[in-house]
PDB file of C-alpha atoms in Angstrom:
ATOM      1  CA  UNK A   1      90.266  51.344  84.132  1.00 53.00           C
ATOM      2  CA  UNK A   2      87.069  52.379  82.358  1.00 60.00           C
ATOM      3  CA  UNK A   3      85.937  51.299  78.909  1.00 70.00           C
ATOM      4  CA  UNK A   4      87.667  53.011  76.011  1.00 75.00           C
ATOM      5  CA  UNK A   5      85.808  54.833  73.194  1.00 76.00           C
ATOM      6  CA  UNK A   6      84.691  52.804  70.191  1.00 74.00           C
ATOM      7  CA  UNK A   7      86.843  54.885  67.828  1.00 78.00           C
ATOM      8  CA  UNK A   8      89.910  53.004  69.124  1.00 79.00           C
ATOM      9  CA  UNK A   9      88.652  49.736  67.632  1.00 77.00           C
ATOM     10  CA  UNK A  10      86.700  50.931  64.584  1.00 79.00           C
ATOM     11  CA  UNK A  11      89.307  50.501  61.846  1.00 83.00           C
ATOM     12  CA  UNK A  12      90.085  47.120  60.277  1.00 85.00           C
ATOM     13  CA  UNK A  13      93.866  47.236  60.150  1.00 83.00           C
ATOM     14  CA  UNK A  14      95.160  43.740  60.973  1.00 83.00           C
ATOM     15  CA  UNK A  15      94.378  40.055  60.808  1.00 88.00           C
ATOM     16  CA  UNK A  16      91.300  38.936  62.741  1.00 90.00           C
ATOM     17  CA  UNK A  17      91.951  37.593  66.257  1.00 91.00           C
ATOM     18  CA  UNK A  18      89.289  34.903  66.610  1.00 91.00           C
ATOM     19  CA  UNK A  19      90.765  31.670  68.012  1.00 90.00           C
ATOM     20  CA  UNK A  20      89.185  31.808  71.458  1.00 88.00           C
ATOM     21  CA  UNK A  21      90.444  28.336  72.360  1.00 89.00           C
ATOM     22  CA  UNK A  22      93.934  29.869  72.582  1.00 89.00           C
ATOM     23  CA  UNK A  23      92.859  33.121  74.280  1.00 89.00           C
ATOM     24  CA  UNK A  24      92.415  33.481  78.049  1.00 88.00           C
ATOM     25  CA  UNK A  25      90.151  36.018  79.712  1.00 86.00           C
ATOM     26  CA  UNK A  26      87.821  36.864  76.822  1.00 87.00           C
ATOM     27  CA  UNK A  27      84.807  38.791  78.220  1.00 86.00           C
ATOM     28  CA  UNK A  28      81.344  37.378  77.551  1.00 89.00           C
ATOM     29  CA  UNK A  29      79.261  38.761  74.696  1.00 90.00           C
ATOM     30  CA  UNK A  30      76.728  41.436  75.544  1.00 90.00           C
ATOM     31  CA  UNK A  31      74.757  40.454  72.459  1.00 90.00           C
ATOM     32  CA  UNK A  32      72.940  37.340  73.669  1.00 86.00           C
ATOM     33  CA  UNK A  33      69.811  37.226  71.462  1.00 90.00           C
ATOM     34  CA  UNK A  34      70.105  37.484  67.698  1.00 94.00           C
ATOM     35  CA  UNK A  35      66.450  36.859  66.772  1.00 93.00           C
ATOM     36  CA  UNK A  36      63.283  38.272  68.342  1.00 92.00           C
ATOM     37  CA  UNK A  37      59.604  38.404  67.507  1.00 91.00           C
ATOM     38  CA  UNK A  38      57.568  35.926  65.456  1.00 91.00           C
ATOM     39  CA  UNK A  39      60.281  33.769  63.874  1.00 91.00           C
ATOM     40  CA  UNK A  40      57.861  31.565  61.901  1.00 90.00           C
ATOM     41  CA  UNK A  41      55.546  34.357  60.747  1.00 87.00           C
ATOM     42  CA  UNK A  42      54.677  34.896  57.089  1.00 91.00           C
ATOM     43  CA  UNK A  43      55.572  38.541  56.369  1.00 93.00           C
ATOM     44  CA  UNK A  44      55.498  40.521  53.134  1.00 92.00           C
ATOM     45  CA  UNK A  45      57.771  43.477  53.953  1.00 93.00           C
ATOM     46  CA  UNK A  46      61.502  42.874  54.436  1.00 95.00           C
ATOM     47  CA  UNK A  47      63.833  45.748  55.339  1.00 95.00           C
ATOM     48  CA  UNK A  48      67.612  45.680  55.787  1.00 96.00           C
ATOM     49  CA  UNK A  49      69.991  48.017  57.584  1.00 96.00           C
ATOM     50  CA  UNK A  50      73.189  47.926  55.497  1.00 95.00           C
ATOM     51  CA  UNK A  51      76.630  49.294  56.346  1.00 94.00           C
ATOM     52  CA  UNK A  52      77.983  52.230  54.393  1.00 93.00           C
ATOM     53  CA  UNK A  53      81.625  51.719  55.421  1.00 92.00           C
ATOM     54  CA  UNK A  54      84.024  48.900  56.227  1.00 93.00           C
ATOM     55  CA  UNK A  55      84.710  48.834  59.958  1.00 91.00           C
ATOM     56  CA  UNK A  56      84.464  46.956  63.251  1.00 93.00           C
ATOM     57  CA  UNK A  57      81.393  47.268  65.475  1.00 93.00           C
ATOM     58  CA  UNK A  58      81.704  46.210  69.093  1.00 92.00           C
ATOM     59  CA  UNK A  59      79.188  43.871  70.707  1.00 93.00           C
ATOM     60  CA  UNK A  60      77.913  46.627  73.021  1.00 91.00           C
ATOM     61  CA  UNK A  61      76.870  48.790  70.068  1.00 93.00           C
ATOM     62  CA  UNK A  62      75.162  45.840  68.368  1.00 94.00           C
ATOM     63  CA  UNK A  63      73.225  45.049  71.533  1.00 94.00           C
ATOM     64  CA  UNK A  64      72.169  48.683  71.927  1.00 94.00           C
ATOM     65  CA  UNK A  65      70.959  48.761  68.309  1.00 94.00           C
ATOM     66  CA  UNK A  66      69.002  45.527  68.783  1.00 94.00           C
ATOM     67  CA  UNK A  67      67.300  46.778  71.956  1.00 93.00           C
ATOM     68  CA  UNK A  68      66.382  50.137  70.399  1.00 93.00           C
ATOM     69  CA  UNK A  69      64.885  48.540  67.280  1.00 94.00           C
ATOM     70  CA  UNK A  70      63.043  45.809  69.189  1.00 94.00           C
ATOM     71  CA  UNK A  71      61.381  48.273  71.568  1.00 92.00           C
ATOM     72  CA  UNK A  72      59.962  50.313  68.702  1.00 92.00           C
ATOM     73  CA  UNK A  73      58.684  47.185  66.948  1.00 93.00           C
ATOM     74  CA  UNK A  74      57.083  45.413  69.897  1.00 92.00           C
ATOM     75  CA  UNK A  75      55.256  48.541  71.076  1.00 91.00           C
ATOM     76  CA  UNK A  76      53.722  49.310  67.678  1.00 90.00           C
ATOM     77  CA  UNK A  77      53.542  45.936  65.883  1.00 91.00           C
ATOM     78  CA  UNK A  78      52.930  43.593  68.804  1.00 90.00           C
ATOM     79  CA  UNK A  79      54.894  40.464  69.664  1.00 89.00           C
ATOM     80  CA  UNK A  80      53.474  38.551  66.666  1.00 91.00           C
ATOM     81  CA  UNK A  81      53.630  41.311  64.066  1.00 91.00           C
ATOM     82  CA  UNK A  82      57.346  41.346  63.294  1.00 94.00           C
ATOM     83  CA  UNK A  83      60.608  39.414  63.224  1.00 95.00           C
ATOM     84  CA  UNK A  84      64.007  41.047  63.754  1.00 95.00           C
ATOM     85  CA  UNK A  85      67.390  39.388  63.258  1.00 95.00           C
ATOM     86  CA  UNK A  86      70.963  40.582  63.827  1.00 96.00           C
ATOM     87  CA  UNK A  87      72.888  39.379  60.767  1.00 95.00           C
ATOM     88  CA  UNK A  88      76.464  39.726  62.070  1.00 95.00           C
ATOM     89  CA  UNK A  89      78.374  37.978  64.851  1.00 95.00           C
ATOM     90  CA  UNK A  90      81.215  39.557  66.903  1.00 93.00           C
ATOM     91  CA  UNK A  91      83.958  36.990  66.211  1.00 93.00           C
ATOM     92  CA  UNK A  92      86.945  39.331  66.493  1.00 92.00           C
ATOM     93  CA  UNK A  93      88.462  39.738  69.987  1.00 93.00           C
ATOM     94  CA  UNK A  94      89.584  43.331  70.553  1.00 89.00           C
ATOM     95  CA  UNK A  95      92.626  44.065  72.706  1.00 87.00           C
ATOM     96  CA  UNK A  96      93.848  47.047  74.673  1.00 84.00           C
ATOM     97  CA  UNK A  97      97.115  47.882  76.409  1.00 81.00           C
ATOM     98  CA  UNK A  98      95.929  49.096  79.796  1.00 75.00           C
ATOM     99  CA  UNK A  99      97.912  51.914  81.355  1.00 72.00           C
ATOM    100  CA  UNK A 100      97.779  53.790  84.622  1.00 66.00           C
ATOM    101  CA  UNK A 101      95.416  56.757  84.699  1.00 67.00           C
ATOM    102  CA  UNK A 102      95.174  59.710  87.043  1.00 66.00           C
ATOM    103  CA  UNK A 103      97.365  62.505  88.363  1.00 67.00           C
ATOM    104  CA  UNK A 104     101.029  61.940  87.511  1.00 61.00           C
ATOM    105  CA  UNK A 105     100.356  58.604  85.831  1.00 58.00           C
ATOM    106  CA  UNK A 106     102.498  59.552  82.829  1.00 60.00           C
ATOM    107  CA  UNK A 107     105.579  59.433  85.077  1.00 59.00           C
ATOM    108  CA  UNK A 108     104.769  55.908  86.253  1.00 57.00           C
ATOM    109  CA  UNK A 109     103.955  53.996  83.072  1.00 61.00           C
ATOM    110  CA  UNK A 110     104.020  55.405  79.570  1.00 63.00           C
ATOM    111  CA  UNK A 111     103.305  51.953  78.138  1.00 66.00           C
ATOM    112  CA  UNK A 112     104.868  49.963  75.346  1.00 71.00           C
ATOM    113  CA  UNK A 113     104.145  51.335  71.895  1.00 71.00           C
ATOM    114  CA  UNK A 114     102.156  49.024  69.574  1.00 74.00           C
ATOM    115  CA  UNK A 115     101.924  46.350  72.247  1.00 80.00           C
ATOM    116  CA  UNK A 116      99.779  43.234  71.819  1.00 84.00           C
ATOM    117  CA  UNK A 117      97.404  44.057  74.680  1.00 84.00           C
ATOM    118  CA  UNK A 118      94.866  42.032  76.656  1.00 88.00           C
ATOM    119  CA  UNK A 119      91.330  41.020  75.571  1.00 90.00           C
ATOM    120  CA  UNK A 120      88.707  43.618  76.524  1.00 89.00           C
ATOM    121  CA  UNK A 121      85.730  42.671  74.342  1.00 89.00           C
ATOM    122  CA  UNK A 122      84.556  41.464  70.938  1.00 92.00           C
ATOM    123  CA  UNK A 123      83.626  43.110  67.651  1.00 93.00           C
ATOM    124  CA  UNK A 124      82.070  42.190  64.312  1.00 94.00           C
ATOM    125  CA  UNK A 125      83.919  43.005  61.100  1.00 94.00           C
ATOM    126  CA  UNK A 126      81.580  44.635  58.590  1.00 93.00           C
ATOM    127  CA  UNK A 127      82.025  45.103  54.826  1.00 94.00           C
ATOM    128  CA  UNK A 128      80.458  47.823  52.708  1.00 94.00           C
ATOM    129  CA  UNK A 129      76.862  46.969  51.861  1.00 93.00           C
ATOM    130  CA  UNK A 130      76.659  44.077  54.321  1.00 94.00           C
ATOM    131  CA  UNK A 131      73.256  43.785  56.086  1.00 96.00           C
ATOM    132  CA  UNK A 132      73.571  44.301  59.836  1.00 96.00           C
ATOM    133  CA  UNK A 133      69.923  44.020  60.945  1.00 96.00           C
ATOM    134  CA  UNK A 134      66.930  42.628  59.043  1.00 96.00           C
ATOM    135  CA  UNK A 135      63.293  43.306  59.947  1.00 96.00           C
ATOM    136  CA  UNK A 136      60.356  41.296  58.530  1.00 95.00           C
ATOM    137  CA  UNK A 137      56.817  42.567  59.051  1.00 94.00           C
ATOM    138  CA  UNK A 138      53.536  43.367  57.305  1.00 93.00           C
ATOM    139  CA  UNK A 139      53.208  46.331  54.963  1.00 93.00           C
ATOM    140  CA  UNK A 140      50.838  48.009  57.416  1.00 92.00           C
ATOM    141  CA  UNK A 141      53.819  48.388  59.785  1.00 93.00           C
ATOM    142  CA  UNK A 142      56.171  49.671  57.092  1.00 93.00           C
ATOM    143  CA  UNK A 143      56.684  53.070  58.749  1.00 93.00           C
ATOM    144  CA  UNK A 144      57.305  51.399  62.123  1.00 93.00           C
ATOM    145  CA  UNK A 145      59.979  49.137  60.617  1.00 94.00           C
ATOM    146  CA  UNK A 146      61.723  52.113  59.013  1.00 94.00           C
ATOM    147  CA  UNK A 147      61.668  54.003  62.310  1.00 95.00           C
ATOM    148  CA  UNK A 148      63.050  50.994  64.200  1.00 95.00           C
ATOM    149  CA  UNK A 149      65.998  50.737  61.793  1.00 95.00           C
ATOM    150  CA  UNK A 150      66.597  54.479  62.140  1.00 95.00           C
ATOM    151  CA  UNK A 151      66.821  54.085  65.910  1.00 95.00           C
ATOM    152  CA  UNK A 152      69.189  51.154  65.506  1.00 95.00           C
ATOM    153  CA  UNK A 153      71.344  53.188  63.121  1.00 94.00           C
ATOM    154  CA  UNK A 154      71.735  55.902  65.780  1.00 94.00           C
ATOM    155  CA  UNK A 155      73.474  53.357  68.036  1.00 93.00           C
ATOM    156  CA  UNK A 156      76.043  52.313  65.436  1.00 93.00           C
ATOM    157  CA  UNK A 157      79.355  54.106  64.729  1.00 90.00           C
ATOM    158  CA  UNK A 158      79.106  54.091  60.903  1.00 91.00           C
ATOM    159  CA  UNK A 159      76.734  55.516  58.265  1.00 92.00           C
ATOM    160  CA  UNK A 160      74.045  53.023  57.238  1.00 93.00           C
ATOM    161  CA  UNK A 161      71.358  52.738  54.553  1.00 94.00           C
ATOM    162  CA  UNK A 162      67.855  51.297  54.846  1.00 94.00           C
ATOM    163  CA  UNK A 163      66.931  49.044  51.953  1.00 94.00           C
ATOM    164  CA  UNK A 164      63.572  47.420  51.120  1.00 94.00           C
ATOM    165  CA  UNK A 165      63.289  44.085  49.319  1.00 91.00           C
ATOM    166  CA  UNK A 166      60.906  44.175  46.375  1.00 85.00           C
ATOM    167  CA  UNK A 167      58.530  46.981  45.494  1.00 89.00           C
ATOM    168  CA  UNK A 168      56.541  49.016  47.996  1.00 88.00           C
ATOM    169  CA  UNK A 169      52.760  48.790  47.325  1.00 88.00           C
ATOM    170  CA  UNK A 170      51.185  51.886  45.809  1.00 88.00           C
ATOM    171  CA  UNK A 171      48.443  52.012  48.451  1.00 88.00           C
ATOM    172  CA  UNK A 172      50.953  51.802  51.326  1.00 87.00           C
ATOM    173  CA  UNK A 173      49.590  54.946  52.994  1.00 87.00           C
ATOM    174  CA  UNK A 174      46.076  53.516  53.170  1.00 86.00           C
ATOM    175  CA  UNK A 175      47.419  50.228  54.559  1.00 85.00           C
ATOM    176  CA  UNK A 176      49.336  52.006  57.320  1.00 88.00           C
ATOM    177  CA  UNK A 177      46.293  54.016  58.454  1.00 86.00           C
ATOM    178  CA  UNK A 178      44.445  50.959  59.712  1.00 77.00           C
ATOM    179  CA  UNK A 179      47.431  49.291  61.387  1.00 80.00           C
ATOM    180  CA  UNK A 180      46.748  47.563  64.705  1.00 86.00           C
ATOM    181  CA  UNK A 181      49.241  45.680  66.874  1.00 85.00           C
ATOM    182  CA  UNK A 182      49.231  41.873  66.654  1.00 86.00           C
ATOM    183  CA  UNK A 183      49.799  40.198  70.009  1.00 82.00           C
ATOM    184  CA  UNK A 184      51.200  41.705  73.191  1.00 84.00           C
ATOM    185  CA  UNK A 185      52.795  45.170  73.070  1.00 82.00           C
ATOM    186  CA  UNK A 186      54.885  44.719  76.224  1.00 79.00           C
ATOM    187  CA  UNK A 187      58.463  43.526  76.408  1.00 72.00           C
ATOM    188  CA  UNK A 188      58.981  39.998  77.662  1.00 60.00           C
ATOM    189  CA  UNK A 189      60.000  39.596  81.283  1.00 49.00           C
ATOM    190  CA  UNK A 190      63.128  37.673  80.335  1.00 52.00           C
ATOM    191  CA  UNK A 191      64.388  40.505  78.143  1.00 57.00           C
ATOM    192  CA  UNK A 192      63.732  43.048  80.880  1.00 54.00           C
ATOM    193  CA  UNK A 193      65.662  40.905  83.377  1.00 60.00           C
ATOM    194  CA  UNK A 194      68.588  40.615  80.942  1.00 61.00           C
ATOM    195  CA  UNK A 195      68.660  44.385  80.456  1.00 61.00           C
ATOM    196  CA  UNK A 196      68.709  44.916  84.238  1.00 62.00           C
ATOM    197  CA  UNK A 197      71.562  42.427  84.613  1.00 66.00           C
ATOM    198  CA  UNK A 198      73.535  44.173  81.865  1.00 67.00           C
ATOM    199  CA  UNK A 199      73.002  47.579  83.480  1.00 66.00           C
ATOM    200  CA  UNK A 200      74.183  46.206  86.838  1.00 68.00           C
ATOM    201  CA  UNK A 201      77.257  44.678  85.186  1.00 66.00           C
ATOM    202  CA  UNK A 202      78.077  47.982  83.466  1.00 66.00           C
ATOM    203  CA  UNK A 203      77.721  49.870  86.766  1.00 64.00           C
ATOM    204  CA  UNK A 204      80.036  47.358  88.452  1.00 63.00           C
ATOM    205  CA  UNK A 205      82.637  47.825  85.689  1.00 65.00           C
ATOM    206  CA  UNK A 206      82.447  51.601  86.041  1.00 58.00           C
ATOM    207  CA  UNK A 207      82.890  51.376  89.814  1.00 61.00           C
ATOM    208  CA  UNK A 208      85.856  49.011  89.449  1.00 61.00           C
ATOM    209  CA  UNK A 209      87.444  51.336  86.903  1.00 59.00           C
ATOM    210  CA  UNK A 210      86.966  54.347  89.193  1.00 58.00           C
ATOM    211  CA  UNK A 211      88.506  52.463  92.142  1.00 59.00           C
ATOM    212  CA  UNK A 212      91.502  51.439  90.027  1.00 60.00           C
ATOM    213  CA  UNK A 213      92.036  55.005  88.860  1.00 61.00           C
ATOM    214  CA  UNK A 214      91.866  56.304  92.445  1.00 62.00           C
ATOM    215  CA  UNK A 215      94.358  53.670  93.612  1.00 59.00           C
ATOM    216  CA  UNK A 216      96.745  54.467  90.756  1.00 60.00           C
ATOM    217  CA  UNK A 217      96.437  58.192  91.442  1.00 58.00           C
ATOM    218  CA  UNK A 218      97.228  57.615  95.132  1.00 61.00           C
ATOM    219  CA  UNK A 219     100.282  55.550  94.204  1.00 58.00           C
ATOM    220  CA  UNK A 220     101.423  58.295  91.863  1.00 56.00           C
ATOM    221  CA  UNK A 221     101.077  60.940  94.571  1.00 57.00           C
ATOM    222  CA  UNK A 222     102.943  58.777  97.087  1.00 56.00           C
ATOM    223  CA  UNK A 223     105.829  58.200  94.686  1.00 52.00           C
ATOM    224  CA  UNK A 224     105.896  61.895  93.848  1.00 53.00           C
ATOM    225  CA  UNK A 225     106.116  62.773  97.554  1.00 51.00           C
ATOM    226  CA  UNK A 226     108.769  60.170  98.383  1.00 49.00           C
ATOM    227  CA  UNK A 227     111.072  61.270  95.561  1.00 48.00           C
ATOM    228  CA  UNK A 228     112.195  64.666  96.959  1.00 47.00           C
ATOM    229  CA  UNK A 229     112.757  63.274 100.492  1.00 45.00           C
ATOM    230  CA  UNK A 230     115.141  60.658  99.177  1.00 45.00           C
ATOM    231  CA  UNK A 231     117.160  63.268  97.282  1.00 41.00           C
ATOM    232  CA  UNK A 232     117.369  65.481 100.394  1.00 45.00           C
ATOM    233  CA  UNK A 233     118.763  62.619 102.506  1.00 44.00           C
ATOM    234  CA  UNK A 234     121.270  61.719  99.834  1.00 43.00           C
ATOM    235  CA  UNK A 235     122.549  65.271  99.815  1.00 38.00           C
TER     236      UNK A 235
END
């Protein structure tokens, strides 16, 4: 069965399910790196991406936001010209009651209403105004940092605001004109390998889900065909 839409897990409507030592079969986190760039750099500009609503954000969306923001930063600022950090951690284990899908599946299993379900992923619980991603850089890369947070915001399921710590210099436009990247402008090989592994894992999940749906659809058709024959013999 394929992955369900994020809207199924967006609302915070129950107690957090976080005790993984008592939970079997929790999938691994897709968000593996929380900090990238020059971690020990001395930067003047600090920008935050803050949540506009209270909700749950799944680890896949957080990873997509991190990748989108990091690509924009490393290409324009260089590997030593910025520092990005994901400020939330997906503690909450999300559950789903898997049901048969395909032709005639509603006659096989309608499912138990409000069932407990099985673990299918993890999500971070976000409060209003809580910072999700923080970017530190130089003022000459101020426009790049804002654009990176905009790209990250497009990957998240809630409205967000970009906030700047302190006051923006009055001559910010002149500072941005002479901006040059600091360090390498290419993504690290390790990050590229991780992205390829994640894409392969996602493709494998999609293929497994498609095979399960085909098998369930075949079972549904077989049961639908066997039903009338049995009634004819009984008559």
